[in-house]
Tab-separated table of N, CA, C and O in Angstrom:
chain	number	residue	atom	x	y	z
Z	1	MET	N	5.705	10.868	-6.573
Z	1	MET	CA	5.161	11.449	-5.377
Z	1	MET	C	5.963	10.917	-4.192
Z	1	MET	O	6.204	9.730	-4.086
Z	2	LYS	N	6.366	11.821	-3.347
Z	2	LYS	CA	7.123	11.427	-2.157
Z	2	LYS	C	6.270	11.684	-0.930
Z	2	LYS	O	5.515	12.642	-0.865
Z	3	GLY	N	6.438	10.846	0.047
Z	3	GLY	CA	5.723	11.018	1.302
Z	3	GLY	C	5.467	9.681	1.944
Z	3	GLY	O	5.528	8.646	1.287
Z	4	LYS	N	5.179	9.726	3.201
Z	4	LYS	CA	4.843	8.493	3.915
Z	4	LYS	C	3.380	8.172	3.650
Z	4	LYS	O	2.571	9.059	3.407
Z	5	GLY	N	3.053	6.896	3.731
Z	5	GLY	CA	1.696	6.455	3.440
Z	5	GLY	C	0.633	7.208	4.215
Z	5	GLY	O	-0.395	7.596	3.663
Z	6	ALA	N	0.865	7.400	5.505
Z	6	ALA	CA	-0.116	8.089	6.330
Z	6	ALA	C	-0.288	9.544	5.909
Z	6	ALA	O	-1.345	10.133	6.098
Z	7	GLU	N	0.753	10.125	5.312
Z	7	GLU	CA	0.697	11.527	4.906
Z	7	GLU	C	-0.019	11.710	3.574
Z	7	GLU	O	-0.678	12.722	3.357
Z	8	ILE	N	0.100	10.749	2.683
Z	8	ILE	CA	-0.437	10.935	1.328
Z	8	ILE	C	-1.624	10.036	1.000
Z	8	ILE	O	-2.161	10.101	-0.096
Z	9	LYS	N	-2.069	9.235	1.957
Z	9	LYS	CA	-3.139	8.277	1.670
Z	9	LYS	C	-4.419	8.945	1.168
Z	9	LYS	O	-5.123	8.386	0.337
Z	10	ASP	N	-4.701	10.152	1.639
Z	10	ASP	CA	-5.920	10.821	1.224
Z	10	ASP	C	-5.819	11.444	-0.170
Z	10	ASP	O	-6.793	11.996	-0.676
Z	11	LEU	N	-4.662	11.370	-0.796
Z	11	LEU	CA	-4.500	11.899	-2.151
Z	11	LEU	C	-4.902	10.886	-3.224
Z	11	LEU	O	-5.066	11.248	-4.386
Z	12	VAL	N	-5.056	9.619	-2.846
Z	12	VAL	CA	-5.337	8.588	-3.852
Z	12	VAL	C	-6.672	8.840	-4.549
Z	12	VAL	O	-6.755	8.764	-5.774
Z	13	GLU	N	-7.697	9.178	-3.803
Z	13	GLU	CA	-9.006	9.388	-4.432
Z	13	GLU	C	-9.001	10.598	-5.373
Z	13	GLU	O	-9.480	10.478	-6.510
Z	14	PRO	N	-8.457	11.766	-4.986
Z	14	PRO	CA	-8.384	12.864	-5.961
Z	14	PRO	C	-7.527	12.510	-7.182
Z	14	PRO	O	-7.852	12.898	-8.310
Z	15	LEU	N	-6.441	11.766	-6.968
Z	15	LEU	CA	-5.621	11.339	-8.102
Z	15	LEU	C	-6.393	10.398	-9.019
Z	15	LEU	O	-6.269	10.464	-10.239
Z	16	LEU	N	-7.205	9.536	-8.429
Z	16	LEU	CA	-8.041	8.634	-9.225
Z	16	LEU	C	-9.034	9.435	-10.062
Z	16	LEU	O	-9.240	9.140	-11.241
Z	17	MET	N	-9.627	10.460	-9.470
Z	17	MET	CA	-10.583	11.289	-10.207
Z	17	MET	C	-9.898	12.008	-11.373
Z	17	MET	O	-10.453	12.091	-12.474
Z	18	ALA	N	-8.691	12.493	-11.154
Z	18	ALA	CA	-7.935	13.137	-12.236
Z	18	ALA	C	-7.541	12.110	-13.300
Z	18	ALA	O	-7.644	12.368	-14.502
Z	19	PHE	N	-7.113	10.938	-12.842
Z	19	PHE	CA	-6.701	9.880	-13.773
Z	19	PHE	C	-7.875	9.458	-14.654
Z	19	PHE	O	-7.699	9.152	-15.833
Z	20	ASP	N	-9.091	9.445	-14.076
Z	20	ASP	CA	-10.294	9.096	-14.842
Z	20	ASP	C	-10.461	9.993	-16.066
Z	20	ASP	O	-10.926	9.552	-17.113
Z	21	LYS	N	-10.100	11.247	-15.924
Z	21	LYS	CA	-10.287	12.202	-17.022
Z	21	LYS	C	-9.245	12.049	-18.127
Z	21	LYS	O	-9.511	12.379	-19.273
Z	22	PHE	N	-8.049	11.562	-17.778
Z	22	PHE	CA	-6.953	11.573	-18.738
Z	22	PHE	C	-6.458	10.195	-19.170
Z	22	PHE	O	-5.628	10.095	-20.061
Z	23	ARG	N	-6.962	9.143	-18.560
Z	23	ARG	CA	-6.439	7.819	-18.905
Z	23	ARG	C	-6.886	7.403	-20.298
Z	23	ARG	O	-7.891	7.871	-20.811
Z	24	ARG	N	-6.106	6.505	-20.865
Z	24	ARG	CA	-6.415	5.954	-22.186
Z	24	ARG	C	-7.244	4.692	-21.980
Z	24	ARG	O	-6.699	3.640	-21.635
Z	25	VAL	N	-8.549	4.811	-22.140
Z	25	VAL	CA	-9.458	3.678	-21.940
Z	25	VAL	C	-9.103	2.581	-22.934
Z	25	VAL	O	-8.883	2.844	-24.111
Z	26	GLY	N	-9.000	1.358	-22.448
Z	26	GLY	CA	-8.636	0.236	-23.301
Z	26	GLY	C	-7.137	0.014	-23.386
Z	26	GLY	O	-6.683	-0.955	-23.975
Z	27	HIS	N	-6.357	0.904	-22.785
Z	27	HIS	CA	-4.900	0.744	-22.722
Z	27	HIS	C	-4.610	-0.121	-21.495
Z	27	HIS	O	-4.966	0.250	-20.371
Z	28	GLY	N	-3.984	-1.265	-21.699
Z	28	GLY	CA	-3.793	-2.254	-20.638
Z	28	GLY	C	-3.249	-1.690	-19.344
Z	28	GLY	O	-3.826	-1.891	-18.272
Z	29	ASP	N	-2.133	-0.980	-19.401
Z	29	ASP	CA	-1.525	-0.461	-18.177
Z	29	ASP	C	-2.387	0.614	-17.529
Z	29	ASP	O	-2.512	0.663	-16.309
Z	30	ASP	N	-2.989	1.479	-18.328
Z	30	ASP	CA	-3.860	2.511	-17.763
Z	30	ASP	C	-5.061	1.876	-17.066
Z	30	ASP	O	-5.475	2.316	-15.986
Z	31	ASP	N	-5.617	0.836	-17.661
Z	31	ASP	CA	-6.744	0.138	-17.042
Z	31	ASP	C	-6.325	-0.515	-15.726
Z	31	ASP	O	-7.076	-0.496	-14.748
Z	32	ARG	N	-5.110	-1.063	-15.696
Z	32	ARG	CA	-4.619	-1.683	-14.458
Z	32	ARG	C	-4.359	-0.636	-13.376
Z	32	ARG	O	-4.670	-0.854	-12.211
Z	33	VAL	N	-3.769	0.488	-13.761
Z	33	VAL	CA	-3.529	1.570	-12.792
Z	33	VAL	C	-4.864	2.053	-12.232
Z	33	VAL	O	-5.008	2.253	-11.020
Z	34	HIS	N	-5.846	2.211	-13.100
Z	34	HIS	CA	-7.177	2.652	-12.674
Z	34	HIS	C	-7.780	1.656	-11.682
Z	34	HIS	O	-8.288	2.047	-10.624
Z	35	ALA	N	-7.719	0.388	-11.998
Z	35	ALA	CA	-8.259	-0.648	-11.111
Z	35	ALA	C	-7.490	-0.688	-9.789
Z	35	ALA	O	-8.093	-0.823	-8.714
Z	36	LEU	N	-6.176	-0.551	-9.856
Z	36	LEU	CA	-5.345	-0.560	-8.652
Z	36	LEU	C	-5.724	0.607	-7.738
Z	36	LEU	O	-5.888	0.443	-6.527
Z	37	MET	N	-5.888	1.786	-8.313
Z	37	MET	CA	-6.253	2.952	-7.513
Z	37	MET	C	-7.654	2.804	-6.916
Z	37	MET	O	-7.893	3.212	-5.780
Z	38	ARG	N	-8.569	2.203	-7.656
Z	38	ARG	CA	-9.924	1.953	-7.112
Z	38	ARG	C	-9.853	1.024	-5.909
Z	38	ARG	O	-10.537	1.234	-4.904
Z	39	GLU	N	-9.011	-0.013	-5.998
Z	39	GLU	CA	-8.843	-0.931	-4.869
Z	39	GLU	C	-8.241	-0.213	-3.660
Z	39	GLU	O	-8.639	-0.435	-2.524
Z	40	GLN	N	-7.274	0.654	-3.925
Z	40	GLN	CA	-6.639	1.417	-2.857
Z	40	GLN	C	-7.663	2.321	-2.157
Z	40	GLN	O	-7.695	2.405	-0.932
Z	41	VAL	N	-8.500	2.985	-2.940
Z	41	VAL	CA	-9.537	3.857	-2.377
Z	41	VAL	C	-10.516	3.030	-1.541
Z	41	VAL	O	-10.907	3.436	-0.441
Z	42	ALA	N	-10.893	1.864	-2.051
Z	42	ALA	CA	-11.809	0.991	-1.304
Z	42	ALA	C	-11.182	0.548	0.017
Z	42	ALA	O	-11.850	0.546	1.068
Z	43	LEU	N	-9.907	0.193	-0.021
Z	43	LEU	CA	-9.200	-0.231	1.192
Z	43	LEU	C	-9.132	0.912	2.207
Z	43	LEU	O	-9.424	0.724	3.384
Z	44	GLN	N	-8.778	2.106	1.730
Z	44	GLN	CA	-8.700	3.268	2.615
Z	44	GLN	C	-10.067	3.589	3.214
Z	44	GLN	O	-10.158	3.994	4.364
Z	45	ALA	N	-11.137	3.400	2.430
Z	45	ALA	CA	-12.488	3.667	2.931
Z	45	ALA	C	-12.847	2.725	4.073
Z	45	ALA	O	-13.411	3.151	5.091
Z	46	ILE	N	-12.495	1.466	3.932
Z	46	ILE	CA	-12.758	0.500	5.012
Z	46	ILE	C	-12.012	0.913	6.272
Z	46	ILE	O	-12.583	0.940	7.370
Z	47	PHE	N	-10.751	1.255	6.122
Z	47	PHE	CA	-9.954	1.656	7.281
Z	47	PHE	C	-10.482	2.938	7.912
Z	47	PHE	O	-10.503	3.082	9.127
Z	48	ALA	N	-10.921	3.892	7.093
Z	48	ALA	CA	-11.432	5.165	7.610
Z	48	ALA	C	-12.748	4.971	8.364
Z	48	ALA	O	-12.957	5.560	9.428
Z	49	GLU	N	-13.625	4.141	7.816
Z	49	GLU	CA	-14.934	3.910	8.438
Z	49	GLU	C	-14.815	3.203	9.780
Z	49	GLU	O	-15.685	3.344	10.634
Z	50	THR	N	-13.760	2.444	9.959
Z	50	THR	CA	-13.607	1.648	11.183
Z	50	THR	C	-12.399	2.089	12.006
Z	50	THR	O	-11.945	1.347	12.873
Z	51	SER	N	-11.897	3.300	11.756
Z	51	SER	CA	-10.634	3.727	12.371
Z	51	SER	C	-10.679	3.767	13.894
Z	51	SER	O	-9.647	3.615	14.540
Z	52	GLY	N	-11.837	3.963	14.478
Z	52	GLY	CA	-11.924	4.016	15.931
Z	52	GLY	C	-12.072	2.650	16.590
Z	52	GLY	O	-12.023	2.538	17.812
Z	53	ASP	N	-12.249	1.636	15.782
Z	53	ASP	CA	-12.475	0.284	16.317
Z	53	ASP	C	-11.162	-0.467	16.506
Z	53	ASP	O	-10.269	-0.365	15.668
Z	54	PRO	N	-11.042	-1.233	17.592
Z	54	PRO	CA	-9.812	-2.030	17.763
Z	54	PRO	C	-9.761	-3.239	16.829
Z	54	PRO	O	-8.696	-3.766	16.549
Z	55	PHE	N	-10.928	-3.668	16.329
Z	55	PHE	CA	-10.997	-4.821	15.441
Z	55	PHE	C	-11.861	-4.475	14.233
Z	55	PHE	O	-12.759	-3.646	14.318
Z	56	LEU	N	-11.583	-5.142	13.129
Z	56	LEU	CA	-12.415	-4.981	11.935
Z	56	LEU	C	-13.595	-5.943	12.019
Z	56	LEU	O	-13.442	-7.076	12.485
Z	57	PRO	N	-14.769	-5.523	11.549
Z	57	PRO	CA	-15.881	-6.465	11.452
Z	57	PRO	C	-15.498	-7.630	10.521
Z	57	PRO	O	-14.713	-7.449	9.586
Z	58	HIS	N	-16.053	-8.790	10.777
Z	58	HIS	CA	-15.707	-10.000	10.030
Z	58	HIS	C	-15.844	-9.789	8.518
Z	58	HIS	O	-14.975	-10.204	7.751
Z	59	ASP	N	-16.941	-9.158	8.084
Z	59	ASP	CA	-17.139	-8.917	6.646
Z	59	ASP	C	-16.058	-8.016	6.070
Z	59	ASP	O	-15.638	-8.189	4.923
Z	60	ASP	N	-15.607	-7.040	6.857
Z	60	ASP	CA	-14.568	-6.129	6.373
Z	60	ASP	C	-13.214	-6.816	6.251
Z	60	ASP	O	-12.404	-6.450	5.398
Z	61	VAL	N	-12.953	-7.804	7.089
Z	61	VAL	CA	-11.695	-8.550	6.988
Z	61	VAL	C	-11.592	-9.204	5.610
Z	61	VAL	O	-10.561	-9.121	4.946
Z	62	ALA	N	-12.681	-9.818	5.169
Z	62	ALA	CA	-12.690	-10.458	3.844
Z	62	ALA	C	-12.501	-9.415	2.742
Z	62	ALA	O	-11.781	-9.653	1.765
Z	63	LYS	N	-13.116	-8.234	2.894
Z	63	LYS	CA	-12.962	-7.164	1.901
Z	63	LYS	C	-11.527	-6.647	1.877
Z	63	LYS	O	-10.981	-6.378	0.811
Z	64	VAL	N	-10.931	-6.482	3.063
Z	64	VAL	CA	-9.542	-6.014	3.151
Z	64	VAL	C	-8.619	-7.000	2.445
Z	64	VAL	O	-7.763	-6.612	1.650
Z	65	ARG	N	-8.783	-8.283	2.715
Z	65	ARG	CA	-7.947	-9.296	2.071
Z	65	ARG	C	-8.126	-9.274	0.552
Z	65	ARG	O	-7.151	-9.376	-0.192
Z	66	ALA	N	-9.363	-9.132	0.099
Z	66	ALA	CA	-9.619	-9.096	-1.351
Z	66	ALA	C	-8.980	-7.857	-1.975
Z	66	ALA	O	-8.354	-7.955	-3.041
Z	67	CYS	N	-9.113	-6.705	-1.326
Z	67	CYS	CA	-8.495	-5.472	-1.851
Z	67	CYS	C	-6.980	-5.629	-1.937
Z	67	CYS	O	-6.371	-5.285	-2.953
Z	68	ILE	N	-6.375	-6.146	-0.877
Z	68	ILE	CA	-4.917	-6.305	-0.858
Z	68	ILE	C	-4.475	-7.298	-1.919
Z	68	ILE	O	-3.506	-7.047	-2.644
Z	69	ASP	N	-5.177	-8.410	-2.033
Z	69	ASP	CA	-4.820	-9.388	-3.072
Z	69	ASP	C	-4.913	-8.764	-4.467
Z	69	ASP	O	-4.043	-8.977	-5.310
Z	70	ASN	N	-5.960	-7.983	-4.703
Z	70	ASN	CA	-6.121	-7.334	-6.009
Z	70	ASN	C	-5.039	-6.289	-6.249
Z	70	ASN	O	-4.509	-6.188	-7.361
Z	71	ILE	N	-4.708	-5.516	-5.225
Z	71	ILE	CA	-3.652	-4.514	-5.349
Z	71	ILE	C	-2.332	-5.187	-5.715
Z	71	ILE	O	-1.639	-4.763	-6.635
Z	72	LEU	N	-1.987	-6.230	-4.996
Z	72	LEU	CA	-0.723	-6.922	-5.257
Z	72	LEU	C	-0.714	-7.570	-6.644
Z	72	LEU	O	0.300	-7.528	-7.349
Z	73	TYR	N	-1.831	-8.134	-7.042
Z	73	TYR	CA	-1.930	-8.754	-8.362
Z	73	TYR	C	-1.763	-7.708	-9.467
Z	73	TYR	O	-0.960	-7.893	-10.396
Z	74	LEU	N	-2.509	-6.612	-9.361
Z	74	LEU	CA	-2.442	-5.567	-10.387
Z	74	LEU	C	-1.053	-4.940	-10.431
Z	74	LEU	O	-0.515	-4.669	-11.512
Z	75	TYR	N	-0.462	-4.724	-9.268
Z	75	TYR	CA	0.876	-4.135	-9.228
Z	75	TYR	C	1.895	-5.059	-9.894
Z	75	TYR	O	2.760	-4.607	-10.635
Z	76	SER	N	1.773	-6.360	-9.644
Z	76	SER	CA	2.720	-7.299	-10.262
Z	76	SER	C	2.536	-7.338	-11.778
Z	76	SER	O	3.515	-7.468	-12.521
Z	77	LEU	N	1.299	-7.206	-12.258
Z	77	LEU	CA	1.073	-7.128	-13.706
Z	77	LEU	C	1.721	-5.872	-14.290
Z	77	LEU	O	2.343	-5.925	-15.361
Z	78	LEU	N	1.591	-4.750	-13.581
Z	78	LEU	CA	2.221	-3.508	-14.036
Z	78	LEU	C	3.741	-3.632	-14.016
Z	78	LEU	O	4.425	-3.159	-14.926
Z	79	ALA	N	4.278	-4.284	-12.983
Z	79	ALA	CA	5.730	-4.476	-12.891
Z	79	ALA	C	6.229	-5.352	-14.042
Z	79	ALA	O	7.239	-5.040	-14.676
Z	80	ASN	N	5.526	-6.434	-14.326
Z	80	ASN	CA	5.920	-7.322	-15.426
Z	80	ASN	C	5.846	-6.607	-16.770
Z	80	ASN	O	6.710	-6.793	-17.636
Z	81	SER	N	4.820	-5.798	-16.958
Z	81	SER	CA	4.680	-5.041	-18.199
Z	81	SER	C	5.834	-4.053	-18.359
Z	81	SER	O	6.380	-3.904	-19.450
Z	82	ALA	N	6.211	-3.388	-17.265
Z	82	ALA	CA	7.318	-2.429	-17.320
Z	82	ALA	C	8.633	-3.132	-17.635
Z	82	ALA	O	9.420	-2.645	-18.452
Z	83	VAL	N	8.859	-4.273	-17.017
Z	83	VAL	CA	10.088	-5.025	-17.276
Z	83	VAL	C	10.150	-5.444	-18.744
Z	83	VAL	O	11.191	-5.352	-19.393
Z	84	ALA	N	9.032	-5.886	-19.275
Z	84	ALA	CA	8.984	-6.300	-20.677
Z	84	ALA	C	9.316	-5.144	-21.625
Z	84	ALA	O	9.887	-5.350	-22.694
Z	85	ARG	N	8.978	-3.916	-21.212
Z	85	ARG	CA	9.283	-2.739	-22.033
Z	85	ARG	C	10.651	-2.145	-21.698
Z	85	ARG	O	11.077	-1.186	-22.336
Z	86	GLY	N	11.322	-2.687	-20.691
Z	86	GLY	CA	12.630	-2.175	-20.292
Z	86	GLY	C	12.547	-0.870	-19.523
Z	86	GLY	O	13.494	-0.085	-19.505
Z	87	VAL	N	11.424	-0.638	-18.878
Z	87	VAL	CA	11.206	0.592	-18.115
Z	87	VAL	C	11.367	0.270	-16.624
Z	87	VAL	O	10.846	-0.733	-16.144
Z	88	LEU	N	12.093	1.115	-15.923
Z	88	LEU	CA	12.355	0.861	-14.508
Z	88	LEU	C	11.349	1.577	-13.604
Z	88	LEU	O	11.678	2.516	-12.877
Z	89	ILE	N	10.098	1.143	-13.688
Z	89	ILE	CA	9.056	1.633	-12.793
Z	89	ILE	C	8.277	0.446	-12.274
Z	89	ILE	O	8.472	-0.676	-12.727
Z	90	TRP	N	7.419	0.664	-11.314
Z	90	TRP	CA	6.610	-0.396	-10.730
Z	90	TRP	C	7.488	-1.478	-10.101
Z	90	TRP	O	7.298	-2.663	-10.327
Z	91	ASN	N	8.465	-1.061	-9.313
Z	91	ASN	CA	9.350	-2.010	-8.643
Z	91	ASN	C	8.622	-2.719	-7.509
Z	91	ASN	O	7.948	-2.082	-6.697
Z	92	VAL	N	8.764	-4.012	-7.458
Z	92	VAL	CA	8.187	-4.788	-6.366
Z	92	VAL	C	9.184	-4.747	-5.208
Z	92	VAL	O	10.335	-5.132	-5.370
Z	93	VAL	N	8.740	-4.245	-4.071
Z	93	VAL	CA	9.612	-4.051	-2.913
Z	93	VAL	C	9.159	-4.946	-1.759
Z	93	VAL	O	8.027	-5.438	-1.749
Z	94	PRO	N	10.031	-5.173	-0.768
Z	94	PRO	CA	9.669	-6.053	0.354
Z	94	PRO	C	8.400	-5.638	1.102
Z	94	PRO	O	7.707	-6.481	1.655
Z	95	LYS	N	8.072	-4.357	1.092
Z	95	LYS	CA	6.856	-3.925	1.794
Z	95	LYS	C	5.609	-4.593	1.239
Z	95	LYS	O	4.603	-4.713	1.934
Z	96	PHE	N	5.637	-5.035	-0.002
Z	96	PHE	CA	4.474	-5.709	-0.562
Z	96	PHE	C	4.238	-7.056	0.120
Z	96	PHE	O	3.110	-7.481	0.282
Z	97	HIS	N	5.323	-7.710	0.506
Z	97	HIS	CA	5.179	-8.955	1.260
Z	97	HIS	C	4.515	-8.670	2.608
Z	97	HIS	O	3.621	-9.393	3.045
Z	98	PHE	N	4.932	-7.580	3.243
Z	98	PHE	CA	4.335	-7.199	4.531
Z	98	PHE	C	2.885	-6.773	4.349
Z	98	PHE	O	2.069	-6.983	5.240
Z	99	LEU	N	2.558	-6.172	3.194
Z	99	LEU	CA	1.175	-5.789	2.922
Z	99	LEU	C	0.286	-7.034	2.902
Z	99	LEU	O	-0.823	-7.020	3.444
Z	100	TRP	N	0.774	-8.091	2.298
Z	100	TRP	CA	-0.004	-9.328	2.272
Z	100	TRP	C	-0.259	-9.812	3.708
Z	100	TRP	O	-1.366	-10.185	4.056
Z	101	HIS	N	0.793	-9.778	4.543
Z	101	HIS	CA	0.636	-10.200	5.938
Z	101	HIS	C	-0.328	-9.285	6.690
Z	101	HIS	O	-1.068	-9.744	7.553
Z	102	LEU	N	-0.326	-8.001	6.371
Z	102	LEU	CA	-1.246	-7.065	7.001
Z	102	LEU	C	-2.683	-7.527	6.769
Z	102	LEU	O	-3.494	-7.516	7.695
Z	103	GLY	N	-2.979	-7.933	5.553
Z	103	GLY	CA	-4.312	-8.439	5.248
Z	103	GLY	C	-4.636	-9.706	6.011
Z	103	GLY	O	-5.765	-9.897	6.478
Z	104	GLN	N	-3.654	-10.568	6.161
Z	104	GLN	CA	-3.884	-11.817	6.886
Z	104	GLN	C	-4.087	-11.574	8.383
Z	104	GLN	O	-4.858	-12.260	9.032
Z	105	LYS	N	-3.390	-10.574	8.924
Z	105	LYS	CA	-3.507	-10.273	10.358
Z	105	LYS	C	-4.726	-9.416	10.679
Z	105	LYS	O	-5.034	-9.201	11.848
Z	106	ALA	N	-5.416	-8.927	9.658
Z	106	ALA	CA	-6.546	-8.030	9.868
Z	106	ALA	C	-7.660	-8.674	10.686
Z	106	ALA	O	-8.460	-7.973	11.297
Z	107	GLN	N	-7.703	-9.990	10.715
Z	107	GLN	CA	-8.740	-10.659	11.508
Z	107	GLN	C	-8.463	-10.583	13.009
Z	107	GLN	O	-9.358	-10.785	13.820
Z	108	TYR	N	-7.224	-10.260	13.375
Z	108	TYR	CA	-6.853	-10.228	14.789
Z	108	TYR	C	-6.809	-8.828	15.383
Z	108	TYR	O	-7.008	-8.659	16.582
Z	109	SER	N	-6.509	-7.838	14.561
Z	109	SER	CA	-6.505	-6.453	15.040
Z	109	SER	C	-6.653	-5.515	13.851
Z	109	SER	O	-6.331	-5.878	12.719
Z	110	HIS	N	-7.134	-4.322	14.133
Z	110	HIS	CA	-7.313	-3.322	13.077
Z	110	HIS	C	-5.942	-2.910	12.550
Z	110	HIS	O	-5.048	-2.580	13.329
Z	111	PRO	N	-5.735	-2.932	11.230
Z	111	PRO	CA	-4.423	-2.595	10.674
Z	111	PRO	C	-3.915	-1.200	11.039
Z	111	PRO	O	-2.719	-0.970	11.050
Z	112	ARG	N	-4.806	-0.290	11.361
Z	112	ARG	CA	-4.365	1.056	11.755
Z	112	ARG	C	-3.949	1.132	13.219
Z	112	ARG	O	-3.502	2.173	13.675
Z	113	LYS	N	-4.097	0.077	13.948
Z	113	LYS	CA	-3.755	0.086	15.371
Z	113	LYS	C	-2.364	-0.496	15.589
Z	113	LYS	O	-2.177	-1.676	15.817
Z	114	GLY	N	-1.357	0.339	15.485
Z	114	GLY	CA	-0.001	-0.057	15.851
Z	114	GLY	C	0.733	-0.931	14.861
Z	114	GLY	O	1.688	-1.598	15.244
Z	115	ASN	N	0.344	-0.937	13.604
Z	115	ASN	CA	1.069	-1.765	12.644
Z	115	ASN	C	2.404	-1.124	12.283
Z	115	ASN	O	2.470	0.026	11.893
Z	116	THR	N	3.469	-1.876	12.473
Z	116	THR	CA	4.798	-1.430	12.058
Z	116	THR	C	5.526	-2.617	11.459
Z	116	THR	O	5.210	-3.765	11.738
Z	117	MET	N	6.511	-2.321	10.658
Z	117	MET	CA	7.335	-3.367	10.084
Z	117	MET	C	8.279	-3.897	11.165
Z	117	MET	O	8.558	-3.206	12.140
Z	118	VAL	N	8.788	-5.082	10.977
Z	118	VAL	CA	9.634	-5.713	11.977
Z	118	VAL	C	10.827	-4.834	12.354
Z	118	VAL	O	11.098	-4.616	13.526
Z	119	ASP	N	11.555	-4.319	11.382
Z	119	ASP	CA	12.754	-3.519	11.658
Z	119	ASP	C	12.562	-2.057	11.283
Z	119	ASP	O	13.510	-1.370	10.922
Z	120	GLU	N	11.346	-1.550	11.395
Z	120	GLU	CA	11.056	-0.209	10.908
Z	120	GLU	C	11.908	0.870	11.573
Z	120	GLU	O	12.340	1.800	10.925
Z	121	ASP	N	12.161	0.757	12.864
Z	121	ASP	CA	12.935	1.792	13.544
Z	121	ASP	C	14.404	1.398	13.747
Z	121	ASP	O	15.156	2.113	14.386
Z	122	TYR	N	14.825	0.292	13.185
Z	122	TYR	CA	16.171	-0.218	13.414
Z	122	TYR	C	17.251	0.744	12.907
Z	122	TYR	O	18.216	1.026	13.602
Z	123	VAL	N	17.083	1.273	11.693
Z	123	VAL	CA	18.087	2.171	11.122
Z	123	VAL	C	18.230	3.416	11.988
Z	123	VAL	O	19.332	3.854	12.290
Z	124	GLY	N	17.115	3.986	12.419
Z	124	GLY	CA	17.169	5.160	13.290
Z	124	GLY	C	17.836	4.861	14.613
Z	124	GLY	O	18.589	5.682	15.150
Z	125	LEU	N	17.565	3.687	15.147
Z	125	LEU	CA	18.184	3.286	16.419
Z	125	LEU	C	19.694	3.172	16.269
Z	125	LEU	O	20.452	3.705	17.093
Z	126	ILE	N	20.163	2.501	15.244
Z	126	ILE	CA	21.607	2.353	15.008
Z	126	ILE	C	22.247	3.718	14.776
Z	126	ILE	O	23.335	4.004	15.278
Z	127	LYS	N	21.580	4.575	14.040
Z	127	LYS	CA	22.084	5.921	13.784
Z	127	LYS	C	22.282	6.681	15.098
Z	127	LYS	O	23.297	7.337	15.304
Z	128	THR	N	21.329	6.565	15.998
Z	128	THR	CA	21.423	7.228	17.307
Z	128	THR	C	22.573	6.660	18.124
Z	128	THR	O	23.341	7.412	18.744
Z	129	VAL	N	22.731	5.350	18.129
Z	129	VAL	CA	23.818	4.710	18.880
Z	129	VAL	C	25.169	5.154	18.334
Z	129	VAL	O	26.070	5.545	19.089
Z	130	VAL	N	25.331	5.107	17.019
Z	130	VAL	CA	26.607	5.510	16.395
Z	130	VAL	C	26.872	6.983	16.671
Z	130	VAL	O	27.990	7.371	17.033
Z	131	HIS	N	25.861	7.807	16.549
Z	131	HIS	CA	26.007	9.241	16.781
Z	131	HIS	C	26.490	9.517	18.210
Z	131	HIS	O	27.338	10.365	18.446
Z	132	SER	N	25.953	8.786	19.168
Z	132	SER	CA	26.324	9.014	20.564
Z	132	SER	C	27.717	8.447	20.902
Z	132	SER	O	28.296	8.812	21.917
Z	133	CYS	N	28.241	7.578	20.066
Z	133	CYS	CA	29.557	6.973	20.314
Z	133	CYS	C	30.707	7.719	19.645
Z	133	CYS	O	31.867	7.425	19.906
Z	134	VAL	N	30.398	8.655	18.768
Z	134	VAL	CA	31.433	9.361	18.035
Z	134	VAL	C	31.789	10.638	18.787
Z	134	VAL	O	30.920	11.410	19.174
Z	135	LEU	N	33.095	10.847	19.002
Z	135	LEU	CA	33.562	12.056	19.708
Z	135	LEU	C	33.208	13.313	18.909
Z	135	LEU	O	33.343	13.340	17.691
Z	136	GLY	N	32.805	14.321	19.629
Z	136	GLY	CA	32.533	15.612	19.001
Z	136	GLY	C	31.202	15.688	18.307
Z	136	GLY	O	30.901	16.670	17.651
Z	137	GLU	N	30.377	14.699	18.423
Z	137	GLU	CA	29.067	14.718	17.759
Z	137	GLU	C	27.981	15.042	18.731
Z	137	GLU	O	27.912	14.806	19.822
């Protein structure tokens, strides 16, 4: 599936419902994917319920951190399982490190309020600068 998180976040719950019908119950990876998607849905629900608030309620901060910790844990188990089978899926990427920080910063501001990665627009900025410096462009 391709798309930015904000564009596809609402697809996780329908995908979870479909996965429920077709998953192999008792299959380690399927059980982990199911649990991971449930955590994702729970996290999205917290963010949706409080989307208009500048801050998360104290109880929700603890829930957000728990969801993120569980997501990262389950994803790392899936990544390790894939590596053991020689399959190139479930790659752990730097954004997961930032996801952990997002959970830690949730006590100070709502994660949906202006969260960006440190160098998120850097590539676009350099592209614009180079484009404007090249003759005939």
